[in-house]
mmCIF file of C-alpha atoms in Angstrom:
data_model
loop_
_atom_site.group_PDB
_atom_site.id
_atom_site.type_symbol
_atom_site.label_atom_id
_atom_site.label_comp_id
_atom_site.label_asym_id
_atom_site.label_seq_id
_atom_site.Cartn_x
_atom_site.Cartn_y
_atom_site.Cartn_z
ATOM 1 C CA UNK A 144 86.543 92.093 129.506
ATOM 2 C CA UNK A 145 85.502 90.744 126.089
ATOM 3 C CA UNK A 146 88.369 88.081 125.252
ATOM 4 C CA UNK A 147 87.857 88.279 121.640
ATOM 5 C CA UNK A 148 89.960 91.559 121.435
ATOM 6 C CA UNK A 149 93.534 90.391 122.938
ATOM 7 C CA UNK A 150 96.007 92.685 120.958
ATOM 8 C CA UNK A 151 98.947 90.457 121.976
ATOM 9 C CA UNK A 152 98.928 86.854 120.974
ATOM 10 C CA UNK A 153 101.603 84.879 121.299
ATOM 11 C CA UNK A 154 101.159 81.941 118.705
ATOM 12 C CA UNK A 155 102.830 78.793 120.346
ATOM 13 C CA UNK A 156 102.779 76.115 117.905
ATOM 14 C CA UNK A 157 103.707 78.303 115.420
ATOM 15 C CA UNK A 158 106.213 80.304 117.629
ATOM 16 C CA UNK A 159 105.254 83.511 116.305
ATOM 17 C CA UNK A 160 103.753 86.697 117.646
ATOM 18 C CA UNK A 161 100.063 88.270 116.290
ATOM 19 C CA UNK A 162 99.012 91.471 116.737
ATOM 20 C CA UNK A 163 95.767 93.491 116.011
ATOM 21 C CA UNK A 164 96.656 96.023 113.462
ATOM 22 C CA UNK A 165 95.405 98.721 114.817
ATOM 23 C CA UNK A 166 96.310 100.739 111.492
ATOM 24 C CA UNK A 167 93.102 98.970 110.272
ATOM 25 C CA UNK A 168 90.474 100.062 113.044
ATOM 26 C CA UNK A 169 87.703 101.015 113.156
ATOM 27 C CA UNK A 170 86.680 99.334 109.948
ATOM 28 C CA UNK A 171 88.791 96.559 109.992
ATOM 29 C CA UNK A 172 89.677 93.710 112.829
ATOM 30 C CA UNK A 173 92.457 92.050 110.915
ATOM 31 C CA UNK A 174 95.975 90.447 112.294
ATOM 32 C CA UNK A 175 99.862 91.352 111.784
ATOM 33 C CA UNK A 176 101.880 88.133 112.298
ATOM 34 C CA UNK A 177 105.767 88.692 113.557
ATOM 35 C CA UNK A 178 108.025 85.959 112.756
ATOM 36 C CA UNK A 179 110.965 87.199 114.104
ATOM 37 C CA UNK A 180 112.957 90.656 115.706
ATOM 38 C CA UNK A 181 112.464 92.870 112.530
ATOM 39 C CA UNK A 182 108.816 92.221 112.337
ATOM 40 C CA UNK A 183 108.289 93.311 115.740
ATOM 41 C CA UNK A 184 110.467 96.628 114.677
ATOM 42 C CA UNK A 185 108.364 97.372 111.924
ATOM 43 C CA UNK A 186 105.159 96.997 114.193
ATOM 44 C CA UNK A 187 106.161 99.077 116.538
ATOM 45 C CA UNK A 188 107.522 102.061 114.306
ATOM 46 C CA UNK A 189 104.727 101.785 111.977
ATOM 47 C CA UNK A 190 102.564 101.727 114.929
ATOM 48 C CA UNK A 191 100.635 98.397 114.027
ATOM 49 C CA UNK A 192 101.252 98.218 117.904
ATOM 50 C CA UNK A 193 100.681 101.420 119.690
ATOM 51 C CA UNK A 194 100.823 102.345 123.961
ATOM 52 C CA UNK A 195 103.584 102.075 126.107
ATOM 53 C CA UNK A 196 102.650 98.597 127.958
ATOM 54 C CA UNK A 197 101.714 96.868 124.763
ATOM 55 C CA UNK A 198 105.480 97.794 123.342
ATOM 56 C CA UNK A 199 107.037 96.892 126.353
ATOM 57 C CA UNK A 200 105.691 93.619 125.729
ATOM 58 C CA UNK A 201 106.005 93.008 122.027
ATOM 59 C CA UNK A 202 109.271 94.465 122.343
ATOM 60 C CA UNK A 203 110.303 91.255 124.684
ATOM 61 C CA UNK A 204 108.350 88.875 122.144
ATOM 62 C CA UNK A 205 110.578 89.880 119.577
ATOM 63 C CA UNK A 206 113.789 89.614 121.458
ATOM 64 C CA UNK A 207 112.159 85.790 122.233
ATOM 65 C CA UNK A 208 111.802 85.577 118.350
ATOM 66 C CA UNK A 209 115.784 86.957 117.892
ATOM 67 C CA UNK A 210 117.003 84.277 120.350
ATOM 68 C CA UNK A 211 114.308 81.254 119.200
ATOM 69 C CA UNK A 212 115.584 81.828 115.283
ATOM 70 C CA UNK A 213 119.504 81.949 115.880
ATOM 71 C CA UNK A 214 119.516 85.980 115.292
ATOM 72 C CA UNK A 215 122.118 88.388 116.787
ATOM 73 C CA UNK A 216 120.997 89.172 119.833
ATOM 74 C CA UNK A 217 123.035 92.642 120.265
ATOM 75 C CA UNK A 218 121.635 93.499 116.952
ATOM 76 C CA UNK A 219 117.953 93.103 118.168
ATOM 77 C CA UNK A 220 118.091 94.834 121.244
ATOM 78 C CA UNK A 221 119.643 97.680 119.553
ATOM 79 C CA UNK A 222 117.500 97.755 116.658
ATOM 80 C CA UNK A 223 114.343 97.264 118.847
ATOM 81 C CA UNK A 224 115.738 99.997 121.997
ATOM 82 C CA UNK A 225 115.710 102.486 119.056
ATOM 83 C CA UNK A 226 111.824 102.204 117.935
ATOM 84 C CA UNK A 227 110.091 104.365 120.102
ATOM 85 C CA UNK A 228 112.531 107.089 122.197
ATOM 86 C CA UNK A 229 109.968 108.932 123.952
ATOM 87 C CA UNK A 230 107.987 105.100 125.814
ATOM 88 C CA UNK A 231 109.985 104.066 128.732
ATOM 89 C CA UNK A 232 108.141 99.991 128.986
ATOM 90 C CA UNK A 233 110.395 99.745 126.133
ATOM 91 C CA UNK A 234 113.363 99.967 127.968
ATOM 92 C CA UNK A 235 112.013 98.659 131.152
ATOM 93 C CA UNK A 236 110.911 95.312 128.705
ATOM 94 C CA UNK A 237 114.292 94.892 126.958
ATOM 95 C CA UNK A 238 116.027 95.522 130.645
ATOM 96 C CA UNK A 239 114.133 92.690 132.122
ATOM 97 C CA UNK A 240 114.448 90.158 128.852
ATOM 98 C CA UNK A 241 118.903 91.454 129.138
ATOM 99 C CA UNK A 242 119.045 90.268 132.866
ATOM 100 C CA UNK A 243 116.688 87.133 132.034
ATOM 101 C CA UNK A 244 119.490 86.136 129.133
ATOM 102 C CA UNK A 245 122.131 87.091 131.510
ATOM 103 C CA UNK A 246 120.832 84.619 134.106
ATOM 104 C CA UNK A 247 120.481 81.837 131.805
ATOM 105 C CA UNK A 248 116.642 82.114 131.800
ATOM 106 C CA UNK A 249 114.834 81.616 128.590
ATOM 107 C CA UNK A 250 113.942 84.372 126.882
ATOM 108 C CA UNK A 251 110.782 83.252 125.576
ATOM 109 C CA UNK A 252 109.240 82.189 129.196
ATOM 110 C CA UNK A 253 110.007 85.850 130.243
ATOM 111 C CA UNK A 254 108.390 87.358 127.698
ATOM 112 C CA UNK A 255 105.140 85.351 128.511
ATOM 113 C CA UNK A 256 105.985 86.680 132.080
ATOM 114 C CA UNK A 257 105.964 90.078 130.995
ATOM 115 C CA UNK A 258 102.570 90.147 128.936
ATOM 116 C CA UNK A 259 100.753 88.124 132.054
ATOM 117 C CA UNK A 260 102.290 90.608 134.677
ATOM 118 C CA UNK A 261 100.823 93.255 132.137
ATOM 119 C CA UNK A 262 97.467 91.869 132.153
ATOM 120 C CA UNK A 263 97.551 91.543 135.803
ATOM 121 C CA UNK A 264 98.781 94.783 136.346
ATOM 122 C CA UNK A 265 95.951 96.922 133.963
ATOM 123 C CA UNK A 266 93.735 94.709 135.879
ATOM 124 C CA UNK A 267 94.630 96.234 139.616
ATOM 125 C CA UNK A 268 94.511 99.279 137.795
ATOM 126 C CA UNK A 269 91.223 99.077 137.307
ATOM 127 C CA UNK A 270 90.106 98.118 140.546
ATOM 128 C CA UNK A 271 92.150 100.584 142.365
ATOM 129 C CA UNK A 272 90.861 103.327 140.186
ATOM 130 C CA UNK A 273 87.370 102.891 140.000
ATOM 131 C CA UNK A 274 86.662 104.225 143.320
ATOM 132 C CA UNK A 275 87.231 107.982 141.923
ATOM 133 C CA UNK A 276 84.479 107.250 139.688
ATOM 134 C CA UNK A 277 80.649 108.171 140.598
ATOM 135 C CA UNK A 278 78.068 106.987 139.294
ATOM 136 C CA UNK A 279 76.546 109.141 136.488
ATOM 137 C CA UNK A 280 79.620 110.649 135.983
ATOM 138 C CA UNK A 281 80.887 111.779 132.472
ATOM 139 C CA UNK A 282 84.711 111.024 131.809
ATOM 140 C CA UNK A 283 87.206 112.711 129.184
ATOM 141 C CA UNK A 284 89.702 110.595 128.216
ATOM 142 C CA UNK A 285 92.540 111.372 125.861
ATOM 143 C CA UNK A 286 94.308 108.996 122.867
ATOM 144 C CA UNK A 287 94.238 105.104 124.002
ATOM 145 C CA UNK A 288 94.896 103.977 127.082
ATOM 146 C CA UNK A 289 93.081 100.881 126.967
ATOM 147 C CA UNK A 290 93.387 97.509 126.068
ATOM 148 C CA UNK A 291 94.862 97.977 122.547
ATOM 149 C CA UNK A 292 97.860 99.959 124.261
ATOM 150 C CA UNK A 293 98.192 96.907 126.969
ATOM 151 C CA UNK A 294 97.688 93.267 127.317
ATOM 152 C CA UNK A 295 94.293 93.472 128.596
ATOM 153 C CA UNK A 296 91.684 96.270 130.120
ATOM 154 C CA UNK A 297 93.922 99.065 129.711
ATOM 155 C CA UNK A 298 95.425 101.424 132.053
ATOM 156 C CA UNK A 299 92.864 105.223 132.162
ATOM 157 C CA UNK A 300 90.091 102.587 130.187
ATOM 158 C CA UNK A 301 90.531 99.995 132.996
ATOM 159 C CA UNK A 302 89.547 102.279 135.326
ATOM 160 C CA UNK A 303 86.360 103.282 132.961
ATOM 161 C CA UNK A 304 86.113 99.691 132.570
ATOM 162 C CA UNK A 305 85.903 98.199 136.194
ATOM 163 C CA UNK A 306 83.487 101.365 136.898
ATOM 164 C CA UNK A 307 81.088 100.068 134.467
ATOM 165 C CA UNK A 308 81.233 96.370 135.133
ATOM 166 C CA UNK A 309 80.642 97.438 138.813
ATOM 167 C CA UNK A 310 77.309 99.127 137.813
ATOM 168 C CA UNK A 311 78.243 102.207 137.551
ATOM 169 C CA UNK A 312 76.356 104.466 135.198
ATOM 170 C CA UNK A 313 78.673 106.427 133.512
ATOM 171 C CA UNK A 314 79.153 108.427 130.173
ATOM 172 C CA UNK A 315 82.836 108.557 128.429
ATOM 173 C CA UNK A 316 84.236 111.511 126.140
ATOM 174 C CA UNK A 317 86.963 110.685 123.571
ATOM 175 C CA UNK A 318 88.906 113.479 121.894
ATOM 176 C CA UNK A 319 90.191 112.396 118.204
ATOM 177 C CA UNK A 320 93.339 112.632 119.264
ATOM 178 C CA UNK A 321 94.696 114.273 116.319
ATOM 179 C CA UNK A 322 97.134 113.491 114.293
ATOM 180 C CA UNK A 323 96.773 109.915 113.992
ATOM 181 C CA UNK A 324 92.749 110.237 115.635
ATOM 182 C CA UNK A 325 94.113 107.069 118.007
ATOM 183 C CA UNK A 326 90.910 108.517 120.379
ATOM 184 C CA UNK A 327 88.094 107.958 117.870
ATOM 185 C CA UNK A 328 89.581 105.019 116.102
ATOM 186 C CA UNK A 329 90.546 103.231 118.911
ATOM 187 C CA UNK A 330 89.069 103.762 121.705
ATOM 188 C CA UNK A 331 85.958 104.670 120.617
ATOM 189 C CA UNK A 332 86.189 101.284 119.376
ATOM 190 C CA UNK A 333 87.014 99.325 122.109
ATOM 191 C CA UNK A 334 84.396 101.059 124.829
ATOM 192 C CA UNK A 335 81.781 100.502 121.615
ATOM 193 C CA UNK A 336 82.559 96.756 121.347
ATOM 194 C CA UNK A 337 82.123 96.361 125.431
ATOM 195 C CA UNK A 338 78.901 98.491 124.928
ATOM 196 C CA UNK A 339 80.240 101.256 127.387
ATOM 197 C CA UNK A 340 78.443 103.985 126.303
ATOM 198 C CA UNK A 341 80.833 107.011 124.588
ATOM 199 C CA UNK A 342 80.708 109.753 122.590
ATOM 200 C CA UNK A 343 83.531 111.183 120.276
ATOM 201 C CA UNK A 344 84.653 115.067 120.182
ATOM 202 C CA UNK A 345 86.991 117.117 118.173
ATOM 203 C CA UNK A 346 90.131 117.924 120.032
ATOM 204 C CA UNK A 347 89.294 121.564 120.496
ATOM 205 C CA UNK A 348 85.712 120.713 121.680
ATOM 206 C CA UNK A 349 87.503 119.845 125.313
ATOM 207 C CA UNK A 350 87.244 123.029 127.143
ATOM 208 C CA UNK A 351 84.218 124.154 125.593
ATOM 209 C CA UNK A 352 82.346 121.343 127.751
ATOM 210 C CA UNK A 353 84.338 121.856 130.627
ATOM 211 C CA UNK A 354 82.867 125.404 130.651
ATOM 212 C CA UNK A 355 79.553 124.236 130.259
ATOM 213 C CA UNK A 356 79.966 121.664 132.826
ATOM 214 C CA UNK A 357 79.821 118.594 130.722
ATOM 215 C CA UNK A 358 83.027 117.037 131.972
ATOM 216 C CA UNK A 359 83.304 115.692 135.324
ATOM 217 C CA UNK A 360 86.612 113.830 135.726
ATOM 218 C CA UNK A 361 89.380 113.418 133.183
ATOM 219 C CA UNK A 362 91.480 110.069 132.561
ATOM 220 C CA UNK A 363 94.671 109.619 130.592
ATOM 221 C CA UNK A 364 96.988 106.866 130.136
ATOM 222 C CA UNK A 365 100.802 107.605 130.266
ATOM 223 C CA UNK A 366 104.289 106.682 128.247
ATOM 224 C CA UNK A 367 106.906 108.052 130.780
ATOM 225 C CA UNK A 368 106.316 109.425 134.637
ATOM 226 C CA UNK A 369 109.585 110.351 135.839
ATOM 227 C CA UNK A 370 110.256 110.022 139.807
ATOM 228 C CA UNK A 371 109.299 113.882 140.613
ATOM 229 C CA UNK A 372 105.992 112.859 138.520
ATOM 230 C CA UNK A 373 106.137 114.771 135.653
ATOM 231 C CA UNK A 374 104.130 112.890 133.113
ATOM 232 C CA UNK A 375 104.640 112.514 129.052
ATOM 233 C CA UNK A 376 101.845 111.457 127.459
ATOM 234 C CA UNK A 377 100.511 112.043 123.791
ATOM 235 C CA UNK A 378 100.506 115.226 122.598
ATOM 236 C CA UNK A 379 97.076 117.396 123.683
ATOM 237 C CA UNK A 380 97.671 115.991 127.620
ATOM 238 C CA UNK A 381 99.136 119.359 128.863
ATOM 239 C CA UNK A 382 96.217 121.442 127.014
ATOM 240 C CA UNK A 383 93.682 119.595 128.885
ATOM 241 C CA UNK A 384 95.535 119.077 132.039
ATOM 242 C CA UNK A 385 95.392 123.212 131.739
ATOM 243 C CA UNK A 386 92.409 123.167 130.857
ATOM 244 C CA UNK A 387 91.145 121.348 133.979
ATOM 245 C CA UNK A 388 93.170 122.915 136.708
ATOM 246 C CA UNK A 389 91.256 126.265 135.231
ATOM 247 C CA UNK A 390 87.970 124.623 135.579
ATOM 248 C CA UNK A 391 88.429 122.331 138.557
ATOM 249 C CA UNK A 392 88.165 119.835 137.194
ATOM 250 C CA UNK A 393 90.074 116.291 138.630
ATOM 251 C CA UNK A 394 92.520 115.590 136.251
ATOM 252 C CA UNK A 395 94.207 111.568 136.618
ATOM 253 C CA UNK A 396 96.475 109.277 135.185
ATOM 254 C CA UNK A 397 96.642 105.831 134.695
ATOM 255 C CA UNK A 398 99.612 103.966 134.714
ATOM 256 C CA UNK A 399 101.516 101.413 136.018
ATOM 257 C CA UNK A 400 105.084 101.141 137.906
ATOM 258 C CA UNK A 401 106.864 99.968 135.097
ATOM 259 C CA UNK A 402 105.954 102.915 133.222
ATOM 260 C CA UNK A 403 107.627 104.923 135.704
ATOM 261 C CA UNK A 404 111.551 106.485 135.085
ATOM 262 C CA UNK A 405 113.218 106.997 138.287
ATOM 263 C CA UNK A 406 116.540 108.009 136.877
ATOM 264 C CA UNK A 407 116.138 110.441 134.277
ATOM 265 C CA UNK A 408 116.062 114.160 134.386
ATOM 266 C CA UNK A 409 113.592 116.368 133.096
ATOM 267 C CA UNK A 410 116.163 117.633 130.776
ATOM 268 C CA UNK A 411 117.282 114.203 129.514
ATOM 269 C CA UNK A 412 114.074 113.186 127.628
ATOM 270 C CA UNK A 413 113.806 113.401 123.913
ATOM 271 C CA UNK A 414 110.298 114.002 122.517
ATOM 272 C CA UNK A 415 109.594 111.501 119.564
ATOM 273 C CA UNK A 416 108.807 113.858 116.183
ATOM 274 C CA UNK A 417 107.232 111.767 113.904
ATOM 275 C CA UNK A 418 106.330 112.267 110.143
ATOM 276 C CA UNK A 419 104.984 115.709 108.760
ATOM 277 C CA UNK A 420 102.575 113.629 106.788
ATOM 278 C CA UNK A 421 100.619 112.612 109.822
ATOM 279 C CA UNK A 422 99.827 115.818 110.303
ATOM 280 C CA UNK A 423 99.713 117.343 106.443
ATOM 281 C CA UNK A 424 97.397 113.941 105.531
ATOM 282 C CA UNK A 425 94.641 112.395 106.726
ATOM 283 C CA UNK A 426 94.284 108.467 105.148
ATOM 284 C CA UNK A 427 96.550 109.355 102.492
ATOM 285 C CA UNK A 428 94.940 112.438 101.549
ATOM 286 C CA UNK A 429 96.573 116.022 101.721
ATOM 287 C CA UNK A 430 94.600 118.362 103.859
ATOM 288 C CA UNK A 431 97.318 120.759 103.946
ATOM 289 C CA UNK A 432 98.825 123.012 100.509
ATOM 290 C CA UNK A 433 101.165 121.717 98.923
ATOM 291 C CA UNK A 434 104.867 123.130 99.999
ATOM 292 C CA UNK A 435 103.188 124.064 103.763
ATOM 293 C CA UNK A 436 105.432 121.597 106.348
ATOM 294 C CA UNK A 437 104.685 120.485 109.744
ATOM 295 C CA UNK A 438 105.271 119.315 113.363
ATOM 296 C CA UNK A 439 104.478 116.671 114.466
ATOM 297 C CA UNK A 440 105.593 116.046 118.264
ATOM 298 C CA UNK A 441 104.046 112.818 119.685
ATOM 299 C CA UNK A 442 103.803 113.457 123.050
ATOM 300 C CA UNK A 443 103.898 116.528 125.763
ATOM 301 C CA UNK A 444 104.848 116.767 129.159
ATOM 302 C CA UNK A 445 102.370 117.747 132.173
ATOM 303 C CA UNK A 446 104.239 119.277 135.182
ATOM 304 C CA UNK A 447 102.556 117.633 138.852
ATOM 305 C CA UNK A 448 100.738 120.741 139.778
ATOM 306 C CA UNK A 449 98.538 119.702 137.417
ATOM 307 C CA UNK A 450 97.814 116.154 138.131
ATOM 308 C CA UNK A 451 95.114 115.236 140.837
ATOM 309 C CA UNK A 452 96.493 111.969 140.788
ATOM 310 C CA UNK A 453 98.239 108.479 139.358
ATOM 311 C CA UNK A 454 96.375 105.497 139.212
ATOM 312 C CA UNK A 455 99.001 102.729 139.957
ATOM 313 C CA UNK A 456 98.609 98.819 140.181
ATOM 314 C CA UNK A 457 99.393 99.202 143.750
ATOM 315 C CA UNK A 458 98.430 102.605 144.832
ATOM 316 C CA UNK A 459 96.702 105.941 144.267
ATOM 317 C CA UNK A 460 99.352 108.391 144.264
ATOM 318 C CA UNK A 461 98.782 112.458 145.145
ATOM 319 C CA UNK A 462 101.932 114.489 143.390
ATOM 320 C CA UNK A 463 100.564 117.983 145.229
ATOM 321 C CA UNK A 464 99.635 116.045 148.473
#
C-alpha cells in the first residue's frame, strides 16, 4: 500500500492526532489536527473521519488526548460514545480504552494498540479475501471501505487491494454513494492513487449492469454485524444485496471481528438520520425546491439470506452455509 495516504496519524512530539479530511477529497489532500477530546468529536460528527474502524480508532486517540490534557474523563467518553449511534468500533474502541484506564494502563499506549491491531487486521483481510477474486474479474463495491475508513488497506478495498498486488487483473465499479458521494470521492480516489484501475457509476446504474452481465462479484465494507449476521452498512447495501441474490450474483462483506455486535437485538439498533441538507444539497447548493424536506438514513440493514459471505481477519464466514 502507498504510505503516503495514512488517514490516522498520531503526532508524537506534538501529542496530537492528524487526520485526512476527507471533506476535502477528491480535490484536496489537506490535514485536520485534534488537540484534544472535542476535536476528535467534531471530526467524527462532521465526518472529517468517516468508516467504522477508522472511528473506533480516533475515538480512542481522543480519549488519550482527554486523559494526556487533564480533561474529564466521564465527560469524554460520553461526549465521544454519542457521535456516531449506528458504528459499533466506536463502542468496541471506548470499551477497550475504559478497561485499559481501569487497569492502570495508559491510555495513550492503547490507543496506538488499537490503530496497529487495525492495520494488522485490514491487512489479513486482505489476504484472506483475495482468494474469491479471479482474475479478470469486475467488482462492485459500495461507499468506502478502504483505507480512509481504516488504518491502512481497508476492509472490502483490502480485499480489491491484495487481488491486485497479487497480479490479478481486475476491474472495480464504485457507486456514488449518494448522499454524501463517499464512493466517487473517496474511493475512487484511493484505488486511482494505487493505479487500480476503476470506474465510477450512478447509484441506480447497479442493476442495470448486473443484467447485462457487467458485474461479477460485489464487495462492501460494514459498520455493525450482529451475531445472527445481519449486516448494517451505508444506506444502498440492501438494494444491491437484492439486487444480486436476483441476478446471482456473489454478494460479500468485509469486515473485521471488532466490528461485530454479539449482544444486541435486531430490534435494539437505532439507524443514524443525518441532516436533510445532505440530501436537499449537493456542495452547498440546493438541488431540491425550496420548502421540499428529506430523509436522510445513513445506513440499512441486509438480512443473511442475502450475504454469500464475511470476509473476517481470521476467517471466511458462510451465514446460509
Amino acid at each position: 500500500m502507498n504510505k503516503d495516504l495514512r488517514p490516522i496519524i498520531w503526532n508524537d512530539s506534538e501529542k496530537k492526532l492528524v487526520l485526512i479530511d476527507q471533506r476535502k477529497l477528491p480535490n484536496e489532500l489537506v490535514y485536520f489536527e485534534c488537540k484534544n477530546y472535542k476535536d476528535v468529536c467534531f471530526a467524527i460528527k462532521d465526518m472529517v473521519v468517516r468508516g467504522a474502524p477508522a472511528i473506533g480508532v480516533a475515538a480512542a486517540y481522543g480519549m488519550a488526548l482527554a486523559e494526556l490534557n487533564g480533561e474529564d474523563m466521564e465527560k469524554a467518553y460520553l461526549e465521544l460514545k454519542k457521535t456516531r449511534p449506528t458504528a459499533v468500533n466506536l463502542f468496541w474502541a471506548l470499551e477497550k480504552i475504559i478497561a485499559a484506564k481501569n487497569s492502570g494502563k495508559s491510555l495513550l499506549d492503547e490507543a496506538k494498540l488499537i490503530h496497529e491491531e487495525d492495520i494488522e487486521l485490514c491487512r489479513k483481510i486482505g489476504e484472506i479475501g483475495e482468494v474469491l477474486i479471479d482474475d479478470f474479474d469486475t467488482i462492485l463495491t459500495h461507499c468506502n471501505a478502504g483505507a480512509l475508513a481504516t488504518s491502512a488497506y481497508g476492509t472490502a478495498l483490502s480485499v480489491i487491494r491484495f487481488a491486485h498486488y497479487n497480479g490479478k487483473k481486475i476491474n472495480v465499479l464504485s457507486d456514488e454513494t449518494r448522499p454524501r458521494l463517499q464512493g466517487a470521492k473517496l474511493t475512487c480516489f484511493e484505488l486511482n492513487y494505487e493505479n487500480i484501475p476503476v470506474k465510477a457509476i450512478c447509484d441506480n446504474t447497479a442493476g442495470f449492469m448486473m443484467s447485462k452481465g457487467l458485474v461479477d462479484k460485489i464487495i462492501v465494507g460494514a459498520d455493525r454485524i450482529l451475531s445472527d449476521y445481519h449486516v448494517f452498512n451505508k444506506i444502498g447495501t440492501y438494494s444491491l444485496a437484492i439486487l444480486a441474490k436476483y441476478h446471482n450474483i456473489p454478494f460479500y462483506v468485509a469486515a473485521p471481528y471488532s466490528t461485530f455486535d454479539f449482544e444486541s437485538k435486531l430490534e435494539d439498533i437505532v439507524i443514524e438520520e443525518r441532516s436533510e441538507s445532505e440530501v436537499t444539497h449537493i456542495d452547498n447548493v440546493r438541488i431540491v425546491a425550496e420548502g421540499v424536506s428529506a430523509y436522510n438514513f445513513a445506513f440499512d440493514c441486509t438480512p443473511p439470506e442475502l450475504i454469500t459471505g464475511i470476509i473476517t481477519e481470521k476467517e471466511i464466514i458462510y451465514p446460509n452455509k
